[in-house]
Short mmCIF file of C-alpha atoms and ligand atoms in Angstrom, two decimals:
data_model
loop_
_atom_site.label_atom_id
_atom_site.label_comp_id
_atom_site.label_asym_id
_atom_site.label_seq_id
_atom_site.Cartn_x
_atom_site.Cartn_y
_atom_site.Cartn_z
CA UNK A 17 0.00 0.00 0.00
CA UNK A 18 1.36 3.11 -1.34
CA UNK A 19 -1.06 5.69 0.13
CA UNK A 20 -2.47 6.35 3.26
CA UNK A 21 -5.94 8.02 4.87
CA UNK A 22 -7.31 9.11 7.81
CA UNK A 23 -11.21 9.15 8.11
CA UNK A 24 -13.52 11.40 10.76
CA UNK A 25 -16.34 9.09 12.19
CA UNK A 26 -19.35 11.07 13.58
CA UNK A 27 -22.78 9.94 15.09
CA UNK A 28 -24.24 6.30 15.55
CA UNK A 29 -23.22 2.85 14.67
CA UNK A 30 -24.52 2.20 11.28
CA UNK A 31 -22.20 5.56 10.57
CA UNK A 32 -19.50 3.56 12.60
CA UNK A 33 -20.23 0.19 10.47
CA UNK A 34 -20.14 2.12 7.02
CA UNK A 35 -16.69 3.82 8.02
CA UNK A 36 -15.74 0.02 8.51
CA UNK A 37 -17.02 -0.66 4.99
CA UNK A 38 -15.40 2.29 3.67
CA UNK A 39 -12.00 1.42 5.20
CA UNK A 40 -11.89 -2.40 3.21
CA UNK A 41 -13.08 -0.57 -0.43
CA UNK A 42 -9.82 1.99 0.70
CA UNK A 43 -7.68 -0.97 1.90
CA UNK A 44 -8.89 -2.94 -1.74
CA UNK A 45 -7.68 0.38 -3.60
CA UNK A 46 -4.18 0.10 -2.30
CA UNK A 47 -4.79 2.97 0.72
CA UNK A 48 -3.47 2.24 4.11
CA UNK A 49 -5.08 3.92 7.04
CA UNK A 50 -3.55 6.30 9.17
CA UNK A 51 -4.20 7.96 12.30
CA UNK A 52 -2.10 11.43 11.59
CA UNK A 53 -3.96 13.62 9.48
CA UNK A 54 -0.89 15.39 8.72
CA UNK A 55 1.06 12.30 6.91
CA UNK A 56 -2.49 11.45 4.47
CA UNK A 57 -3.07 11.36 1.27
CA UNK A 58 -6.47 11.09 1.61
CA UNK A 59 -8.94 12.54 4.46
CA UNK A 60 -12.63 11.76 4.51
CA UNK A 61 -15.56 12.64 7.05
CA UNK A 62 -17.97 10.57 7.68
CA UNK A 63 -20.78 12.44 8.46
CA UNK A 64 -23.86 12.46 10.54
CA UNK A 65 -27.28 14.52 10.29
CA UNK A 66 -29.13 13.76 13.55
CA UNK A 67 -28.09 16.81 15.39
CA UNK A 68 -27.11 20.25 14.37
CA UNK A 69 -24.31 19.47 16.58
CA UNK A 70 -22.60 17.20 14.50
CA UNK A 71 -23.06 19.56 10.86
CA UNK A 72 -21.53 22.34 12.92
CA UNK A 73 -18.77 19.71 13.46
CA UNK A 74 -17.83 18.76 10.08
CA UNK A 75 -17.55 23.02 8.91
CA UNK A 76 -15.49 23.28 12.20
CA UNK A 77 -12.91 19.96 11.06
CA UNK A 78 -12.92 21.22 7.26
CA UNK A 79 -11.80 24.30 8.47
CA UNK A 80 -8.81 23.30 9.91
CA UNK A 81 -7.77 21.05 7.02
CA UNK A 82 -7.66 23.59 5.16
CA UNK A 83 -4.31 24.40 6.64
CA UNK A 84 -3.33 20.91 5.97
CA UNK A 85 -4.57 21.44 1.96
CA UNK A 86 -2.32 24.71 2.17
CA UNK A 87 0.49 22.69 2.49
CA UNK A 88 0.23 19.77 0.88
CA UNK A 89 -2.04 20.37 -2.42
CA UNK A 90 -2.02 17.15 -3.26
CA UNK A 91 -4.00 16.43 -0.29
CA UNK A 92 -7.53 15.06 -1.06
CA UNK A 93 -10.22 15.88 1.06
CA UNK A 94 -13.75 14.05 1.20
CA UNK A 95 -16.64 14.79 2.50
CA UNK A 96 -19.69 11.11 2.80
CA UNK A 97 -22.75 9.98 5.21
CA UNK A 98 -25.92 11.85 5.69
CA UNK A 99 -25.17 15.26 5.41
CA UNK A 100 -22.94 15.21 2.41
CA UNK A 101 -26.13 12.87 0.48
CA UNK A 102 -28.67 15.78 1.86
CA UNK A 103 -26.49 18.69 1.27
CA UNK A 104 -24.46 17.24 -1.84
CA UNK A 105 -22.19 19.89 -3.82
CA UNK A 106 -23.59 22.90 -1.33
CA UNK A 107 -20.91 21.54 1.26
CA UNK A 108 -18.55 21.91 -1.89
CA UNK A 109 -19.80 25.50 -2.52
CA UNK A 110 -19.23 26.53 1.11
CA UNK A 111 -15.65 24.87 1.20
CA UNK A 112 -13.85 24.49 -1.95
CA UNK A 113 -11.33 22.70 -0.86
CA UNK A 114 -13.48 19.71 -0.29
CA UNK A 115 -12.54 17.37 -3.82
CA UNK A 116 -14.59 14.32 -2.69
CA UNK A 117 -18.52 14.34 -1.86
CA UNK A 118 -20.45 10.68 -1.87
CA UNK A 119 -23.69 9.57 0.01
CA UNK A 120 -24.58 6.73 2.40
CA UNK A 121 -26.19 5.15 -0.94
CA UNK A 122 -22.72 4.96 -2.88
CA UNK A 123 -20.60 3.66 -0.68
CA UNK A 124 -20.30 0.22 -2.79
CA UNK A 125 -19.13 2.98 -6.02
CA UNK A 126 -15.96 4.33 -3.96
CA UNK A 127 -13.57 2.09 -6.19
CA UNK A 128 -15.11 3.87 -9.29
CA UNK A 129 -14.79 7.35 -7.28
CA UNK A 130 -11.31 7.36 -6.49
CA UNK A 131 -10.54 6.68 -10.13
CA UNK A 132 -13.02 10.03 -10.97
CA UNK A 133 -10.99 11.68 -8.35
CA UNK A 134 -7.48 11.71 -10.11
CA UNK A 135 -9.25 13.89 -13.08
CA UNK A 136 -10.73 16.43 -10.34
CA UNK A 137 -13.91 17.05 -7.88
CA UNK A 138 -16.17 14.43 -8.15
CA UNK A 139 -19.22 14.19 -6.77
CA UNK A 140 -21.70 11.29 -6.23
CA UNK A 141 -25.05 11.23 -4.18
CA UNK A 142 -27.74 10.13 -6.67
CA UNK A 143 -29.50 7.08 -4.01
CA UNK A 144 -28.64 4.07 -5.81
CA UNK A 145 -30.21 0.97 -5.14
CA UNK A 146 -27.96 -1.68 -3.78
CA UNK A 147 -27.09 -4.58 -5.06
CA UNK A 148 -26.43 -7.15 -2.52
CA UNK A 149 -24.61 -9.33 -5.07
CA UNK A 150 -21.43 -10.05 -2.55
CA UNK A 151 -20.26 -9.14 0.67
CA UNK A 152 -18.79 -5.65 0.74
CA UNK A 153 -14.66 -6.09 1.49
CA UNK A 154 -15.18 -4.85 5.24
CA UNK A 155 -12.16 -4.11 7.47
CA UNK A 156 -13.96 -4.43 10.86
CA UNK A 157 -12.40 -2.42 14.07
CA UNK A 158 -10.96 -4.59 16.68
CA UNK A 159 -13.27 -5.76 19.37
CA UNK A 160 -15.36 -8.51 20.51
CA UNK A 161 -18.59 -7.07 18.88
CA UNK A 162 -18.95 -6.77 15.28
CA UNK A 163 -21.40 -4.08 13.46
CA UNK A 164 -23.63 -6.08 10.75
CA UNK A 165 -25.73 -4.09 8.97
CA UNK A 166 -29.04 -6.05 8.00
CA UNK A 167 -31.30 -3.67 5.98
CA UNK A 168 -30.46 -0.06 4.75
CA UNK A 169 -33.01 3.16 4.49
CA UNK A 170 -36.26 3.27 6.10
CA UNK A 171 -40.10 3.57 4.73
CA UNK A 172 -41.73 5.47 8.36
CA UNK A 173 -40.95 9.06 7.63
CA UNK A 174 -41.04 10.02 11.26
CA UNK A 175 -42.22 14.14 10.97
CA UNK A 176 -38.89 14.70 13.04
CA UNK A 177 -36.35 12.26 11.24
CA UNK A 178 -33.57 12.95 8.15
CA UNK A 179 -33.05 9.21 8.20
CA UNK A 180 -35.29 8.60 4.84
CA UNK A 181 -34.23 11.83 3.31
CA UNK A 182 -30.65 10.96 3.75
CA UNK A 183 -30.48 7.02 3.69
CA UNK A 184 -33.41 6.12 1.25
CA UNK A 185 -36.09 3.76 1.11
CA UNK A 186 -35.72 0.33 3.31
CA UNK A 187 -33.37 -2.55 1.48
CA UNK A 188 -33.24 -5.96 3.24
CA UNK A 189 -29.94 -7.22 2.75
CA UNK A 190 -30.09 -11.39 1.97
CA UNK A 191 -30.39 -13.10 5.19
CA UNK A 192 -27.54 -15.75 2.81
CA UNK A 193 -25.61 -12.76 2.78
CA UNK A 194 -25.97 -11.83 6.67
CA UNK A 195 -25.17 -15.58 7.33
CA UNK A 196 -22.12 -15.33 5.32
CA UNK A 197 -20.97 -12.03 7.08
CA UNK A 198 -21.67 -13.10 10.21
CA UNK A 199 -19.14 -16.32 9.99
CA UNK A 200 -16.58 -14.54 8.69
CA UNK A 201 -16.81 -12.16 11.61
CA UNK A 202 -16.70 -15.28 13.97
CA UNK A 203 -13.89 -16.79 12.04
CA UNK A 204 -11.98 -13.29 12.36
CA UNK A 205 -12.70 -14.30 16.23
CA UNK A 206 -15.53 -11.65 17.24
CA UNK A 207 -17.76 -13.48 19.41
CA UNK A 208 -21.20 -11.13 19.96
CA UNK A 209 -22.74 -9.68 16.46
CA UNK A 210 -24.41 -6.50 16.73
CA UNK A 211 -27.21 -6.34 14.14
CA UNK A 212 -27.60 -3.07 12.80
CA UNK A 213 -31.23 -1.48 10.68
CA UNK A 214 -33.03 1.87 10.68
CA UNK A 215 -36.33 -0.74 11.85
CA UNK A 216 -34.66 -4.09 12.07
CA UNK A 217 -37.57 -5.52 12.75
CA UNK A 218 -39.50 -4.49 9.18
CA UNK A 219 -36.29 -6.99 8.05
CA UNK A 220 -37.70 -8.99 5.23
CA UNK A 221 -41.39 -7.70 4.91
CA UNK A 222 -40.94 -6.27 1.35
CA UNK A 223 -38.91 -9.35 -0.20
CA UNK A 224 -40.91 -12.16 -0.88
CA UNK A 225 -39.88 -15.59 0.44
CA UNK A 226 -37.24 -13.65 2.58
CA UNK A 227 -37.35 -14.46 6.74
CA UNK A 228 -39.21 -12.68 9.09
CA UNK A 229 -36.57 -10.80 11.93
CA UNK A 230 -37.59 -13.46 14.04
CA UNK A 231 -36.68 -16.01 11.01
CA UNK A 232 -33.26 -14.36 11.14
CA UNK A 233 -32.31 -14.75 15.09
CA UNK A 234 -33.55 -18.05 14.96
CA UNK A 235 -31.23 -18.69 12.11
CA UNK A 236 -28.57 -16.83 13.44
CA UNK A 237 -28.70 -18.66 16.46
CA UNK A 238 -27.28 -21.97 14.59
CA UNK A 239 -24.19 -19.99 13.87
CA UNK A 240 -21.36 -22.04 15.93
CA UNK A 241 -18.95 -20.18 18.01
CA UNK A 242 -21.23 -16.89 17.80
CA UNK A 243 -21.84 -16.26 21.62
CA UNK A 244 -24.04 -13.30 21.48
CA UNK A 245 -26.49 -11.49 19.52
CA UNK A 246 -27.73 -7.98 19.63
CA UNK A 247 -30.15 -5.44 17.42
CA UNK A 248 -30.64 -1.85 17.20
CA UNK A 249 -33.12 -0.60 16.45
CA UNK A 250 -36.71 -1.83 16.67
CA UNK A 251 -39.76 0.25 15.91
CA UNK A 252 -42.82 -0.30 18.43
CA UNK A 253 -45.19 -1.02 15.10
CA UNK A 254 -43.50 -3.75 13.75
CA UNK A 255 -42.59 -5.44 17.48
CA UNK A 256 -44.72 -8.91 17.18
CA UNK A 257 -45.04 -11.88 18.71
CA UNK A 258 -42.50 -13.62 15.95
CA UNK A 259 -39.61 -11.44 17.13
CA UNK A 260 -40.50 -11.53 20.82
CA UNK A 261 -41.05 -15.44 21.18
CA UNK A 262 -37.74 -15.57 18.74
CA UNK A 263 -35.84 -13.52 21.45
CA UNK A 264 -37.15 -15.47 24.57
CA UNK A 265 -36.37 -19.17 22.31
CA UNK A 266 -33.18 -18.17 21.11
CA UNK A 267 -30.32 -19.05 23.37
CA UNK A 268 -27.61 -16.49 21.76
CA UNK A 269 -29.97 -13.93 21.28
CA UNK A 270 -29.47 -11.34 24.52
CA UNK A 271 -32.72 -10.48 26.48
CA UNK A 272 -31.89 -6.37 25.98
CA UNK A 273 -34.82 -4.68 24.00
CA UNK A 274 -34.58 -1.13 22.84
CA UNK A 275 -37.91 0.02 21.91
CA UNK A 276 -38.25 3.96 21.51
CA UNK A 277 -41.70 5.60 22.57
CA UNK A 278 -40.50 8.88 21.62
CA UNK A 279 -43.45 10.27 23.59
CA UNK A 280 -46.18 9.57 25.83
CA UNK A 281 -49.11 11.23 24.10
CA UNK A 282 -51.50 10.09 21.65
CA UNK A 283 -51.57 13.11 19.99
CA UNK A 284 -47.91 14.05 20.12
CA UNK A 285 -47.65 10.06 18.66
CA UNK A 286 -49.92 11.08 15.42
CA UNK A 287 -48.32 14.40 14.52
CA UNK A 288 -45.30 12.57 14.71
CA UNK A 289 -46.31 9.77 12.48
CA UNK A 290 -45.41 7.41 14.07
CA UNK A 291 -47.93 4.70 13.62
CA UNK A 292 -48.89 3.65 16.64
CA UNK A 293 -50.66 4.89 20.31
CA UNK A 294 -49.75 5.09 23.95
CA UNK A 295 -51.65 2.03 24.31
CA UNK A 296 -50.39 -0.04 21.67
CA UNK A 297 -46.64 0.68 22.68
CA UNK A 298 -47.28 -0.47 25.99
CA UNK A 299 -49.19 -3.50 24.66
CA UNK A 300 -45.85 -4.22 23.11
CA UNK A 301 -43.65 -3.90 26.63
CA UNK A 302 -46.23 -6.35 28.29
CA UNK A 303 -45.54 -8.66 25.47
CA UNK A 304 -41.63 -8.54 26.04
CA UNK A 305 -42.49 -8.70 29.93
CA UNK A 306 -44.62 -11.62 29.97
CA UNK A 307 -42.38 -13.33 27.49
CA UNK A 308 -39.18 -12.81 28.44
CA UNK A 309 -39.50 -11.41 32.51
CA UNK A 310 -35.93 -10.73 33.22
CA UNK A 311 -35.44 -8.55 30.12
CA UNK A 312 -34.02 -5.29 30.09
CA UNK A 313 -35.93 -2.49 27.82
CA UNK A 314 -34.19 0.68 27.22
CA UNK A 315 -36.19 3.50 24.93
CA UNK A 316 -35.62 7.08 23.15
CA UNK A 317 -37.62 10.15 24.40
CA UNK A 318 -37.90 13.21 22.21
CA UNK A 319 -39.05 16.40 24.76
CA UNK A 320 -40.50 19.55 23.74
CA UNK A 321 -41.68 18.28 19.96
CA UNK A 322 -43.95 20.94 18.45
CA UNK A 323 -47.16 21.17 20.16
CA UNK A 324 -46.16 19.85 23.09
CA UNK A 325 -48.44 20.60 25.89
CA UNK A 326 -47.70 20.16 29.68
CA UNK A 327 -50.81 17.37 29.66
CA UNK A 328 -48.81 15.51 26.57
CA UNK A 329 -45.89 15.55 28.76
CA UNK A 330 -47.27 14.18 32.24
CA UNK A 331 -47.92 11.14 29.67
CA UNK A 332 -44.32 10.75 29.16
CA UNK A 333 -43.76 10.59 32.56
CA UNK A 334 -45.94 7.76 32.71
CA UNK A 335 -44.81 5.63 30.09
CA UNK A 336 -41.77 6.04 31.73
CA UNK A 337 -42.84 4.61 34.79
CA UNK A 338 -45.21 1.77 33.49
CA UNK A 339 -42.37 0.87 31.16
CA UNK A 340 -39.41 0.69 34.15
CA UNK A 341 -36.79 1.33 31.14
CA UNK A 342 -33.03 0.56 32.62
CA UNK A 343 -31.92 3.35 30.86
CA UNK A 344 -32.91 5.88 27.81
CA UNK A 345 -31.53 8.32 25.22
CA UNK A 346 -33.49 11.96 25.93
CA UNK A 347 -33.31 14.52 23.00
CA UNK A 348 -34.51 17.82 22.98
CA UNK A 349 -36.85 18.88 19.96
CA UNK A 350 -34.68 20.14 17.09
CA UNK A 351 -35.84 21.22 13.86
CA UNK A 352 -34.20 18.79 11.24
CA UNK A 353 -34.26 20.39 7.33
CA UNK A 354 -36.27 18.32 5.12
CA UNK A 355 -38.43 17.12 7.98
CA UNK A 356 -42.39 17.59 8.22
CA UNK A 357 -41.76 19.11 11.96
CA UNK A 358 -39.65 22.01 10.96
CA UNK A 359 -42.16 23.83 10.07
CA UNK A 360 -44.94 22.94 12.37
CA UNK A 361 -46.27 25.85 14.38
CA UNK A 362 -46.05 25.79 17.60
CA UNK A 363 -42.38 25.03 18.29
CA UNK A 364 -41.95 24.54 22.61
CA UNK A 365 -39.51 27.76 24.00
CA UNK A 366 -35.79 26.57 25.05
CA UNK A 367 -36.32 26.63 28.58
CA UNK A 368 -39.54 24.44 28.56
CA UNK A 369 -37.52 22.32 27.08
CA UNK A 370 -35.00 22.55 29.33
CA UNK A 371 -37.41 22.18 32.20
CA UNK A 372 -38.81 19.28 30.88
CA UNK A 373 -35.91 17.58 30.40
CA UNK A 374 -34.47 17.81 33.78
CA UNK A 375 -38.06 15.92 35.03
CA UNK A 376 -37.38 13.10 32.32
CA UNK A 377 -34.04 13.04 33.81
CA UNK A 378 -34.42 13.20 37.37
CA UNK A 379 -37.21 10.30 37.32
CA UNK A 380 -35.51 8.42 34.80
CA UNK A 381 -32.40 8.41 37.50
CA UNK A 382 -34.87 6.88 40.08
CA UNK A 383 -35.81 4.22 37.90
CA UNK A 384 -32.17 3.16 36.93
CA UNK A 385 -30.97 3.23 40.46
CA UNK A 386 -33.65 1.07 41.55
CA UNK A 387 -33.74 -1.65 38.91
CA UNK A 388 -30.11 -1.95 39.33
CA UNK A 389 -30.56 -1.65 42.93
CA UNK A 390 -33.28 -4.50 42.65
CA UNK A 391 -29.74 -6.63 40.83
CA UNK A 392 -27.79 -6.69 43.97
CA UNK A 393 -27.41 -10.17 45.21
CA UNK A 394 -27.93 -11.87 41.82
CA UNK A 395 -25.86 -13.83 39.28
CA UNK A 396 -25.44 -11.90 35.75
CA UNK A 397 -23.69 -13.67 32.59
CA UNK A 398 -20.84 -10.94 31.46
CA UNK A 399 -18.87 -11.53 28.68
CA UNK A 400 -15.03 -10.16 29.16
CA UNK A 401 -14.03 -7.16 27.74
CA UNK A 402 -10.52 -7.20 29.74
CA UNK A 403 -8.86 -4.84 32.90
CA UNK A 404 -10.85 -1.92 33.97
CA UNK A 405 -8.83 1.34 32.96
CA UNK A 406 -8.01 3.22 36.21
CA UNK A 407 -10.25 5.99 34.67
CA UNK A 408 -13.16 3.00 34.03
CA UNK A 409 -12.93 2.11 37.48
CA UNK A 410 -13.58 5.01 38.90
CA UNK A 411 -16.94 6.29 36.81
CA UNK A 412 -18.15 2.49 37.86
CA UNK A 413 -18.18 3.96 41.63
CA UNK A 414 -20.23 7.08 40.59
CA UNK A 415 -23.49 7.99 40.71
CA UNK A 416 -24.85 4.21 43.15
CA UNK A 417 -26.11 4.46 46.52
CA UNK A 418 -23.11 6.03 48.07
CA UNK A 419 -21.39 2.94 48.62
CA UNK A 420 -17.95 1.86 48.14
CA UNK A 421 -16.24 -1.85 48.13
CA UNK A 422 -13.75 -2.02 50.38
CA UNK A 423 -11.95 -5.08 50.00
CA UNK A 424 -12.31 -8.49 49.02
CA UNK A 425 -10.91 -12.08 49.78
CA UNK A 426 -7.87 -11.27 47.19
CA UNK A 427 -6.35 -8.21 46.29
CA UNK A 428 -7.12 -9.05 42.37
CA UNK A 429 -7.24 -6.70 38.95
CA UNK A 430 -10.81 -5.69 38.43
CA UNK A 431 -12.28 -6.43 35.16
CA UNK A 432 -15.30 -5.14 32.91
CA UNK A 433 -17.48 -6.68 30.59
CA UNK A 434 -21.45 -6.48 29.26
CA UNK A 435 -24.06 -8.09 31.20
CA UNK A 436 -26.74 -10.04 29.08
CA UNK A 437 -28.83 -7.07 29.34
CA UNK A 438 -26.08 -4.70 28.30
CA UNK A 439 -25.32 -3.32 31.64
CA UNK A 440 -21.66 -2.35 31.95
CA UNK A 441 -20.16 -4.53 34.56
CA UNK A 442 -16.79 -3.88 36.67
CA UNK A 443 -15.82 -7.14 38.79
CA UNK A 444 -13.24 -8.46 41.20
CA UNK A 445 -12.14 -11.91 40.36
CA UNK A 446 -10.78 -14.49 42.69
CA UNK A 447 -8.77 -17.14 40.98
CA UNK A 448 -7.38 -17.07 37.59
CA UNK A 449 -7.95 -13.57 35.43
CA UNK A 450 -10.03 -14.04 32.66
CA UNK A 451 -9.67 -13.58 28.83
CA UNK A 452 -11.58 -11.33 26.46
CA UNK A 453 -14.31 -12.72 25.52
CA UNK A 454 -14.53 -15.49 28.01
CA UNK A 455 -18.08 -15.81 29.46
CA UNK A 456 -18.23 -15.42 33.37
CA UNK A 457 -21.20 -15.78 36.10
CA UNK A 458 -20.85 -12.56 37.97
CA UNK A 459 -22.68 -11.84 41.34
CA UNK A 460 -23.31 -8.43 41.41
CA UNK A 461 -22.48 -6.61 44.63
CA UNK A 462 -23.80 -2.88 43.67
CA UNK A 463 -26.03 -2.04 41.43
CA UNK A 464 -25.16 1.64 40.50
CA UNK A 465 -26.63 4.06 38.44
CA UNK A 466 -24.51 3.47 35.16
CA UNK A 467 -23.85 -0.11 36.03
CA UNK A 468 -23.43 -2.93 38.07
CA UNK A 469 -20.24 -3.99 40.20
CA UNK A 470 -19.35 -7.27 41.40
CA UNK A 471 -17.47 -10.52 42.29
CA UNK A 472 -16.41 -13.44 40.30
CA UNK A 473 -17.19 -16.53 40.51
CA UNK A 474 -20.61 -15.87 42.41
CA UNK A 475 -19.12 -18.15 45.64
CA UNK A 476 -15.80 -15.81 46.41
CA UNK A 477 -15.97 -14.67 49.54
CA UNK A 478 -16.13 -11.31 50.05
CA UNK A 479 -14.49 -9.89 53.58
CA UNK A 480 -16.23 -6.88 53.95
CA UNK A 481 -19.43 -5.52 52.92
CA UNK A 482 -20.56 -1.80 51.36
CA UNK A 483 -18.82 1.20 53.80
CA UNK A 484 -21.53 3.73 53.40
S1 SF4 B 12 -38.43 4.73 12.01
FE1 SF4 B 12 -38.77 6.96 12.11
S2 SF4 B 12 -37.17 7.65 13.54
FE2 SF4 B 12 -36.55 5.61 12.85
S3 SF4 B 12 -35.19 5.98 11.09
FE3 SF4 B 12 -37.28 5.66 10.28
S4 SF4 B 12 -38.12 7.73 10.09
FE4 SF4 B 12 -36.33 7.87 11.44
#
């Protein structure tokens, strides 16, 4: 490899999974990657369109490269993901020195792009529907979870969301295909799959003779040496009894369920076009309770969405506490561009906002520090992610009921890993240290408010108990 790059990862995991992508087509094409800007021949953003935020982000970053392209004009500089397919050449117009611009869509075209490239600009974000002949060449960051994208785009059109503007309609990728991907991510030696969708569980419904998403984990649970399997993200109106009863049957498949509600209100619910009521959602969670009652439900929350009122609200609150979520993901109302909401009337002032959130906060806090209270004294399955970084160790003791371990049978290394239900879990071990990715029964000594701390094996004896 003659020629190196360096590439800018913002927002969620399917951004995170198509920089992986991106990196094998740039590996294929003879580029080697490259953590110092400064040395690259090549620098690409990978960008995200959720937030404001994150657009304000990329014009900060291409502004300093410029300095970069000052001195080294032979520096290209790219611009991909869902802001450079919504905005296309306009992020060209506002920074000339960008040369590269590609959407989420054309990702499987870079090959042909970098050859466009040597004769100037080039530009590509007509959608373009994917092929799904092969597997894409991915080059997969180390870890013991690997990113597997099952469908692309989404059909809902949520009034608040870019996601269809920016990542086009819904494409099932071949559950062959997934299959294949998936063992050569076990064979590479990851041992927990993370699928990844826009509404993973809408997988299949537009392909004739293709599985269901329940089809899929039950097939995915034949794969040998895969240990664990994960989704994100499920949409309440297409949660069924085929992908709950395939979660509870399933042995790999992990008993963590993140179903956003977005809000509590029926009304709220329809301008948002969403597809589905207060009642129905919770319909839903009692499903996933009855079916699978140790399971651990985590949601999204959008506060202060046009219209808003203080009634809509209280009924946030009380999804909230029917639903007993472990944990959730709290945005304030922004206006996205494209979106049906950004023009609505009605848009809620900052500081109700503001207020709003800090009540969605402050109960959500009691909730969390009570379910993982309710842990203490029980065994969780954790799978090994290695030591506990000093720095680790010490956000594990924040935030809990005040308490603090004080010392165990042996003075031992404490380790982290993920609980079944995707808690983050710091433990002492007596014995031998584990291995990343070994599987360990952990009994959990404090259940805090971002996690859980304990002791393995479950029998070590521990000499002293919680100094409050
Ligand atoms: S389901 Fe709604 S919120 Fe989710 S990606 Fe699709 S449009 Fe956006």
């Amino acid at each position: 490899m003659d020629k190196r790059f360096t590439i800018f990862t913002y927002g969620c995991q399917m951004n995170r999974y198509d920089t992986e992508t991106i990196t094998g087509y740039l590996n294929q094409e003879g580029y080697e990657s490259c953590d110092d800007p400064a040395r690259s021949d090549l620098i690409l953003l990978n960008t995200c369109s959720i937030r404001d935020k994150s657009e304000q982000k990329v014009f900060s970053q291409l502004g300093r490269l410029r300095k970069l392209k000052r001195s080294n004009p032979d520096l290209k500089i790219g611009v991909c993901g869902c802001f450079a397919t919504r905005e296309g050449e306009g992020i060209a117009r506002k920074q000339p020195d960008v040369d590269l611009i590609f959407g989420t869509q054309n990702i499987d075209k870079l090959p042909e792009l970098l050859k466009g490239l040597e004769g100037g600009p080039t530009y590509d974000v007509d959608p373009l529907e994917p092929e799904f002949a092969n597997l894409a060449p991915i080059r997969r960051n180390d870890g013991l979870s690997a990113y597997v994208s099952i469908a692309r785009g989404c059909d809902n059109f949520c009034a608040f969301c870019v996601v269809p503007h920016t990542r086009g309609p819904e494409w099932s990728k071949p559950s062959g295909l997934i299959v294949e991907e998936i063992e050569a991510a076990v064979g590479e030696g990851f041992r927990e799959i993370n699928l990844l969708g826009q509404n993973v569980n809408s997988y299949g419904k537009k392909v004739p003779g293709e599985l269901t998403f329940g089809g899929l984990l039950r097939r995915l649970d034949r794969i040998d040496g895969l240990e664990r399997i994960r989704f994100m993200t499920s949409h309440p109106q297409d949660c069924d009894k085929d992908m709950i009863s395939a979660m509870a049957d399933c042995e790999k498949v992990c008993e963590h369920l993140h179903l956003p509600v977005q809000s509590g209100s029926d009304e709220v619910l329809r301008r948002m076009e969403r597809g589905y009521t207060v009642d129905e959602y919770l319909s839903k969670v009692d499903l996933f309770r009855e079916q699978i009652p140790d399971g651990v439900l985590t949601s999204d929350v959008i506060i202060g969405f046009p219209g808003e009122t203080d009634e809509d609200f209280e009924g946030t609150l009380r999804v909230l506490k029917k639903s007993r979520y472990d944990n959730i993901y709290m945005f304030k109302y922004s206006p996205r561009p494209g979106t049906k909401a950004q023009s609505m009337a009605d848009q809620v002032p900052e500081e109700v906002k503001a207020e709003r959130f800090n009540a969605v906060q402050e109960l959500q806090r009691e909730i969390s520090g009570k379910l993982h209270r309710g842990l203490e004294g029980g065994v969780v399955e954790v799978m090994v992610e290695g030591p506990v970084a000093r720095k680790a160790s010490e956000d594990a003791n924040c935030g809990g009921s005040g308490g603090k371990l004080v010392q165990i049978s042996v003075v031992s290394p404490k380790f982290a890993g993920r609980s079944r239900g995707n808690h983050r879990v710091n433990f002492y071990v007596e014995g031998g240290n584990p291995r990343p990715g070994d599987v360990v029964e952990v009994k959990v000594l404090r259940g805090a408010l971002h996690g859980l701390e304990g002791i393995s094996p479950p029998g070590a004896v521990v000499m002293e108990e919680w100094a409050t």
